[in-house]
Coordinates of C-alpha atoms in Angstrom, one line a residue:
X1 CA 4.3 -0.3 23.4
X2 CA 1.4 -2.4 21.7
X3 CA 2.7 -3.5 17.9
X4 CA 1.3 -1.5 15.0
X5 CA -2.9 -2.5 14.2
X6 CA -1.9 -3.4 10.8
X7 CA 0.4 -6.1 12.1
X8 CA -2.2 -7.4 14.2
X9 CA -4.5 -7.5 11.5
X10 CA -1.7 -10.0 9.9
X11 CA -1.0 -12.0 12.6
X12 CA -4.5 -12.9 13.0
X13 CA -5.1 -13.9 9.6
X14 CA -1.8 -15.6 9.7
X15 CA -3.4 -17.7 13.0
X16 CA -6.6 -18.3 11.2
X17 CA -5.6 -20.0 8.4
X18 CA -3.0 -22.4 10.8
X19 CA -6.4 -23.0 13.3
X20 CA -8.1 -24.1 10.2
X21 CA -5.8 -26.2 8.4
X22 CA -5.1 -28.5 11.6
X23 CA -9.1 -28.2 12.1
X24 CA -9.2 -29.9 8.8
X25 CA -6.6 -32.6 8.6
X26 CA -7.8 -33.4 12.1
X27 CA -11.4 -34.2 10.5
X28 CA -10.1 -37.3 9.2
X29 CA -9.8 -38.2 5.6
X30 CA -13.7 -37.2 5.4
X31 CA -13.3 -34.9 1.6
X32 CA -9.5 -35.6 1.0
X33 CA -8.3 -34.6 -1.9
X34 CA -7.0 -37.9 -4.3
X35 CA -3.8 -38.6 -4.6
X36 CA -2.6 -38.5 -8.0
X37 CA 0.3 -37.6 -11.0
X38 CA -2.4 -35.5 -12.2
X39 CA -3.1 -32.0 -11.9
X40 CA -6.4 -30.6 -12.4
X41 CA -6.8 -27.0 -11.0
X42 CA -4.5 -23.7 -9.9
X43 CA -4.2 -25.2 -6.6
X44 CA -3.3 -28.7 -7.8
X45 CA -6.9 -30.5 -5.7
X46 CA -9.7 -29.4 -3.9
X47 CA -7.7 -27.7 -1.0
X48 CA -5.7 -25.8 -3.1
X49 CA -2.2 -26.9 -1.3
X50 CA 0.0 -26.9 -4.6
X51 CA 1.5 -30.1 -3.7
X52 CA 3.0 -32.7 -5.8
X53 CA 1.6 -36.0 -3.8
X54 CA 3.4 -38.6 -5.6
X55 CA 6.8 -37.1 -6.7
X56 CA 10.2 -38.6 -5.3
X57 CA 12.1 -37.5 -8.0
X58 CA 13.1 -34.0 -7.3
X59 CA 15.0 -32.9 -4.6
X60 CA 17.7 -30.7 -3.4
X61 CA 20.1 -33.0 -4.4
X62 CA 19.2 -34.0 -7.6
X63 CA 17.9 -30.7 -8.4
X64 CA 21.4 -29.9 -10.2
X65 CA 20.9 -32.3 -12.9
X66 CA 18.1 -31.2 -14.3
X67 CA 17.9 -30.3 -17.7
X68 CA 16.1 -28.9 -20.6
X69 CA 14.1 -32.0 -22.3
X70 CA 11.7 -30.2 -25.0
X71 CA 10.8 -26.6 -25.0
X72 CA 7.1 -25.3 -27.0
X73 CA 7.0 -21.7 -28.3
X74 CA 3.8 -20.6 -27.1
X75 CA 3.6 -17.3 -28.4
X76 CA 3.6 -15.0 -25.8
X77 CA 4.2 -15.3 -22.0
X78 CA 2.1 -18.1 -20.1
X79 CA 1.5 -16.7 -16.4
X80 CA -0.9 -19.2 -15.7
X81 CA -0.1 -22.8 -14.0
X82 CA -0.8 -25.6 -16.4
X83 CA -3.3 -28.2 -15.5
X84 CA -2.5 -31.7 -16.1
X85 CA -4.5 -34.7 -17.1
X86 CA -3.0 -38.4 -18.4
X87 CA -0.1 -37.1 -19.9
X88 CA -1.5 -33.6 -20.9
X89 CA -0.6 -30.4 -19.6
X90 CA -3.6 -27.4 -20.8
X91 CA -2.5 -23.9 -20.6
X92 CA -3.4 -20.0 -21.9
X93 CA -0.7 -17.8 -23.2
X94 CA -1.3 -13.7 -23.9
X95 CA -1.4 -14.4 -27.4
X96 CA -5.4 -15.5 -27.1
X97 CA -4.5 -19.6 -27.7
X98 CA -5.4 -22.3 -25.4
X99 CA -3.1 -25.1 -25.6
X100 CA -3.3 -28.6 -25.2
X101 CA 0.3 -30.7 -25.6
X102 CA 2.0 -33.6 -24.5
X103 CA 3.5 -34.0 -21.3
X104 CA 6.1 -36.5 -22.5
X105 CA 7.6 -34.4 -25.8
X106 CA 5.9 -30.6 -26.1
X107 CA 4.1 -31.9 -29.1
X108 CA 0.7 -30.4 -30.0
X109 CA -3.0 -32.0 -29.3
X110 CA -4.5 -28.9 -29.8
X111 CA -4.6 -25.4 -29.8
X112 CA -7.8 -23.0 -30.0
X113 CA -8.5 -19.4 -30.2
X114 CA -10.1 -17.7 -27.5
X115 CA -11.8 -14.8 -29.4
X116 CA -13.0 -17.2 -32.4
X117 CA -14.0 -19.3 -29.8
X118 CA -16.4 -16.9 -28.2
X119 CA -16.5 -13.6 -30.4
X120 CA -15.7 -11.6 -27.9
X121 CA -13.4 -8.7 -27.9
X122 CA -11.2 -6.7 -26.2
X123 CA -12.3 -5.0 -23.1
X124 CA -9.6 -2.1 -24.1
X125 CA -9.1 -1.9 -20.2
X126 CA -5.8 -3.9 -20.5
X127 CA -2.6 -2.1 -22.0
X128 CA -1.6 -3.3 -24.9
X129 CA -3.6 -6.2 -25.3
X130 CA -6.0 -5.9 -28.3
X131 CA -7.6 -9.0 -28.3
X132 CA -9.6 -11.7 -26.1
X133 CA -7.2 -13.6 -23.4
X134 CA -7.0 -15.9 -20.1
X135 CA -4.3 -15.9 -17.3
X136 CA -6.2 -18.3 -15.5
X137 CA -5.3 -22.5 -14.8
X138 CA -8.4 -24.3 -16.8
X139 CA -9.3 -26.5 -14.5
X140 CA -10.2 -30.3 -15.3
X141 CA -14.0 -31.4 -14.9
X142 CA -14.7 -34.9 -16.5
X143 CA -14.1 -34.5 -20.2
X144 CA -14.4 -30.7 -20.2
X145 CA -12.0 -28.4 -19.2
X146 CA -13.2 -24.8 -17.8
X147 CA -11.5 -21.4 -18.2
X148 CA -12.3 -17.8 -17.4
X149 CA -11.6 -15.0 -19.4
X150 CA -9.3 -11.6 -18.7
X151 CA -12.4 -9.7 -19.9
X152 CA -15.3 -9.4 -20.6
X153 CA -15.8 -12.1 -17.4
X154 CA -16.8 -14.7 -19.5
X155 CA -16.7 -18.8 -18.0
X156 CA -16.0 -21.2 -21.3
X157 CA -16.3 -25.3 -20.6
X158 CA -14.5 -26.8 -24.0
X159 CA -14.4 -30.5 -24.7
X160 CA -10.9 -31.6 -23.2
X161 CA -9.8 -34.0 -25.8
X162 CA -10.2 -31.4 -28.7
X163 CA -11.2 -27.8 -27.4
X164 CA -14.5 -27.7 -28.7
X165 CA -16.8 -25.0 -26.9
X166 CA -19.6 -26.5 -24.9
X167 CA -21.3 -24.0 -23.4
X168 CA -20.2 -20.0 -22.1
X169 CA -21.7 -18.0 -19.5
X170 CA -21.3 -14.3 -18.6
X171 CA -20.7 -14.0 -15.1
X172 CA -20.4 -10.5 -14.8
X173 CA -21.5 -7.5 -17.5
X174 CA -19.9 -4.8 -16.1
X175 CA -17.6 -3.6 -19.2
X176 CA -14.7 -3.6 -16.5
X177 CA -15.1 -7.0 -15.3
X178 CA -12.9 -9.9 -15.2
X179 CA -11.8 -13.5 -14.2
X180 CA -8.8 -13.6 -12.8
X181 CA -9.2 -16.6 -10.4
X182 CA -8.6 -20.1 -11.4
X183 CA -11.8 -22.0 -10.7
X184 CA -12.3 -25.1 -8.2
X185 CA -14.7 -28.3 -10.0
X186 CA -16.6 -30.1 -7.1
X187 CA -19.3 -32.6 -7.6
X188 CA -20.7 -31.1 -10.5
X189 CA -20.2 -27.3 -9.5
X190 CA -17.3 -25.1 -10.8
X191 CA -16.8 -22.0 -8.5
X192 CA -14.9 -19.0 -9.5
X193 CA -14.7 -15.5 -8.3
X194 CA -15.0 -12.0 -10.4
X195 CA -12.9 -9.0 -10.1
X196 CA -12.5 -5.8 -12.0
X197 CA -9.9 -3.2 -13.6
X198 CA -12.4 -0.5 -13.0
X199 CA -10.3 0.8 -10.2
X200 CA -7.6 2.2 -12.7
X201 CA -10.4 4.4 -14.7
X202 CA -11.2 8.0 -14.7
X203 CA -12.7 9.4 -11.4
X204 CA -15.8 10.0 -13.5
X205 CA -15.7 6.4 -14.7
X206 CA -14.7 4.9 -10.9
X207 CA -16.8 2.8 -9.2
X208 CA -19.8 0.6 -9.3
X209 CA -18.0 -3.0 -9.5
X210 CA -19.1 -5.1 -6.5
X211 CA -17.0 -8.8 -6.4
X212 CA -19.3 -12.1 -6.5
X213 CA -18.3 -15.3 -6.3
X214 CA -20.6 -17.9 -8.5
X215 CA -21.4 -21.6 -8.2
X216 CA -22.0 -23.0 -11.9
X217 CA -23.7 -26.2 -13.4
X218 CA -20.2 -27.8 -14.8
X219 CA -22.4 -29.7 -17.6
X220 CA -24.3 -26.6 -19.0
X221 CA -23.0 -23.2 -17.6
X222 CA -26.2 -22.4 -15.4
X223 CA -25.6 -20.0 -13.0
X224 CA -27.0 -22.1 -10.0
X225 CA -26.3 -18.9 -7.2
X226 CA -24.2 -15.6 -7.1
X227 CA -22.9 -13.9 -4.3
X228 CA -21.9 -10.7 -3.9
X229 CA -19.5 -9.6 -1.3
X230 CA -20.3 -5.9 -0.9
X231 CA -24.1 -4.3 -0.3
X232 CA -25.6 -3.5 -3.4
X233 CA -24.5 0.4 -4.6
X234 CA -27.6 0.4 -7.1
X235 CA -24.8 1.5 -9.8
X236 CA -24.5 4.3 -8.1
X237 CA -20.7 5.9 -7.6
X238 CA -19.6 7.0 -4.2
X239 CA -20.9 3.8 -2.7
X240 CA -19.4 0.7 -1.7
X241 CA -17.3 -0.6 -4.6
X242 CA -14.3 -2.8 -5.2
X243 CA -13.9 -5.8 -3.4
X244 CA -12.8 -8.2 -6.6
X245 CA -12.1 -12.4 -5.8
X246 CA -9.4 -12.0 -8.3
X247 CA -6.0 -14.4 -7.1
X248 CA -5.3 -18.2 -6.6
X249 CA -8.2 -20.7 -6.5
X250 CA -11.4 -21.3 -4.3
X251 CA -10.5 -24.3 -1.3
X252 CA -13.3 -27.0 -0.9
X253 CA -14.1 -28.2 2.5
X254 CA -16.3 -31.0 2.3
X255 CA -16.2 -32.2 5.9
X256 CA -18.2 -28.5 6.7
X257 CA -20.0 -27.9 3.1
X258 CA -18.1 -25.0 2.8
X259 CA -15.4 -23.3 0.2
X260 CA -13.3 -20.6 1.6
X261 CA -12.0 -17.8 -0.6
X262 CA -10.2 -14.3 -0.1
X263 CA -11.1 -10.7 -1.4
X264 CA -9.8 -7.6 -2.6
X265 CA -9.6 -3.6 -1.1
X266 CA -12.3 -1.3 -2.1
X267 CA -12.6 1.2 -4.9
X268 CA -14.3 2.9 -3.1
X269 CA -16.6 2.9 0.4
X270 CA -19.6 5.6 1.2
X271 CA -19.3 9.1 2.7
X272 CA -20.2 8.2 6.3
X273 CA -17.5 5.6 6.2
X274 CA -14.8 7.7 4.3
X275 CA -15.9 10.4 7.5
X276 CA -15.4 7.5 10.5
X277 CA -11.9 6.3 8.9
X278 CA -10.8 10.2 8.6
X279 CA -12.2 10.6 12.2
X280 CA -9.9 7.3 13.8
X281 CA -6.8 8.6 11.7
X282 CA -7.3 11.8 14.3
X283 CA -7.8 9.1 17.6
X284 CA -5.4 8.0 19.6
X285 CA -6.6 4.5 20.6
X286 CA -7.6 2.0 18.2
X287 CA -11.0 0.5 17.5
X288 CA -11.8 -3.2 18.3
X289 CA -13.9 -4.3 16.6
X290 CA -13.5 -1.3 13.7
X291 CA -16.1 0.7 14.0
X292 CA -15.6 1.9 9.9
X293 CA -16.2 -1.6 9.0
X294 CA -20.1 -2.6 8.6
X295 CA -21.4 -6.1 8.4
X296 CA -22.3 -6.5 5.2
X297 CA -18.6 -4.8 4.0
X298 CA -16.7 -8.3 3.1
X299 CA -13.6 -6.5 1.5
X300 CA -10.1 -7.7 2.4
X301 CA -11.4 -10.7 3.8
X302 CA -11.1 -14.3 3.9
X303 CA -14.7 -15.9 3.8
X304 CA -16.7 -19.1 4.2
X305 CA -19.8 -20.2 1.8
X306 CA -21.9 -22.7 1.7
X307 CA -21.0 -25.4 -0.6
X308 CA -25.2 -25.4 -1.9
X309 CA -26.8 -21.9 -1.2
X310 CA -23.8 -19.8 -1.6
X311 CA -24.8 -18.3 1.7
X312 CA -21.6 -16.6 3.8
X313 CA -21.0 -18.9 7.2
X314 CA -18.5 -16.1 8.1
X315 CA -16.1 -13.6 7.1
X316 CA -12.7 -12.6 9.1
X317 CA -12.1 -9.2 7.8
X318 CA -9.0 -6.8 7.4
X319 CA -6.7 -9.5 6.5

């Protein structure tokens, strides 16, 4: 008996990403990530691998021992990963601070407020939460440090040694709209990814919300392209919808030019396709490739842009 599509759909993802990371270390140290104590993005460098190059400290065996050394009250909860640069760690918590202290003690650089920072306010789409926030890893460009907001999906560059704001630069202006992803800095570009809490309106708010993913001018916030992973609904509802870049942090692949990311389900597809998924639920063989799933439908997939135009190399859907 063949194994269930859905796990297929799994496995091959699974096997993608192994093909391409032995693809890429077999490229040669062409784009490799420096080795440092630092730690400048979600993903800790450009391939987002969230690994620690340089400790030898920490280990199952001395694990045991370790112990509280300082402790910084921050507020409220802090569910982002902090980055670090020469000796300081930069952070958000859900009380609307950003937070600069040191590494060696908890003490204080800086702190700065997002919503005097920007003058936004509130989407009102999270619960609870009356006032501007981040729960994304600022990531380390130069002397700036860049952040995106929970909504509205706003991209802020402060000075790193003090906080000052630089420059900010709607990405998105759907009221809905948010940054969830921690962005990736690469020679002089900061990509990040939008997604959305549209999904959990009314049915007569739900959906126009496409997901784009944005290259930006790190020194002045210029939007240098935007792409959108879904076909344009013409903010129309009952179209294709959905598809946020919401988790983790875009991977640079300089060897091939290109950044890889990974998207979310849809809000919501057309009629003819909500018709040929009803239609293959009443089949009894499955559909390679799946018929419901249209070229131009990126949702639930892992992509491939181009590092310069922003233009899609290729897409492995249904993951």
């Amino acid at each position: 008996m063949p194994p269930p599509k859905h796990n297929m759909y799994i496995d091959l993802c699974l096997l993608l990403f192994c093909v391409h990371a032995v693809v890429v270390f077999a490229a040669g140290s062409y784009g490799l990530p420096q080795q440092s104590e630092d730690w400048l993005n979600h993903g800790g460098d450009l391939w987002n691998r969230r690994y620690a190059y340089k400790e030898n400290k920490i280990s199952p065996i001395t694990a045991p021992n370790l112990h509280l050394k300082w402790k910084f009250y921050a507020g409220k909860d802090i569910t982002a990963t902090p980055a670090i640069y020469n000796g300081t760690l930069y952070f958000p918590s859900w009380n609307g601070n950003i937070y600069a202290i040191k590494e060696g003690d908890g003490s204080l650089v800086w702190k700065q407020n997002l919503h005097q920072l920007t003058g936004l306010n509130a989407s009102g789409f999270v619960l609870n939460v009356n006032w501007t926030v981040s729960r994304s890893t600022p990531t380390v460009a130069g002397d700036l440090l860049i952040i995106g907001t929970y909504g509205p999906a706003m991209v802020i560059a402060l000075k790193r040694t003090s906080g000052e704001l630089m420059w900010n630069t709607t990405l998105d202006h759907h009221p809905a709209a948010v940054i969830t992803m921690s962005g990736t800095y690469y020679n002089g570009g900061y990509y990040v990814g939008t997604s959305s809490l549209e999904e959990g309106a009314t049915i007569e708010q739900c959906c126009i919300f496409r997901g784009s993913f944005a290259k930006l001018d790190a020194r002045s916030g210029a939007i240098l392209w935007k792409t959108y992973v879904l076909p344009d609904n013409n903010n129309k509802r009952g179209e294709y919808a959905g598809a946020g870049i919401w988790g983790s942090s875009p991977s640079i692949d300089a060897y091939r030019n290109h950044v890889y990311i990974a998207t979310g389900n849809l809000y919501s597809a057309p009629s003819r396709i909500i018709q040929c998924q009803e239609k293959q639920k009443n089949g009894t063989k499955p559909t390679e490739p799946d018929e419901c799933v249209e070229p131009d439908n990126h949702s639930n997939s892992i992509l491939a842009l181009d590092l310069d135009s922003g233009s899609i190399k290729w897409s492995f859907p249904r993951c």
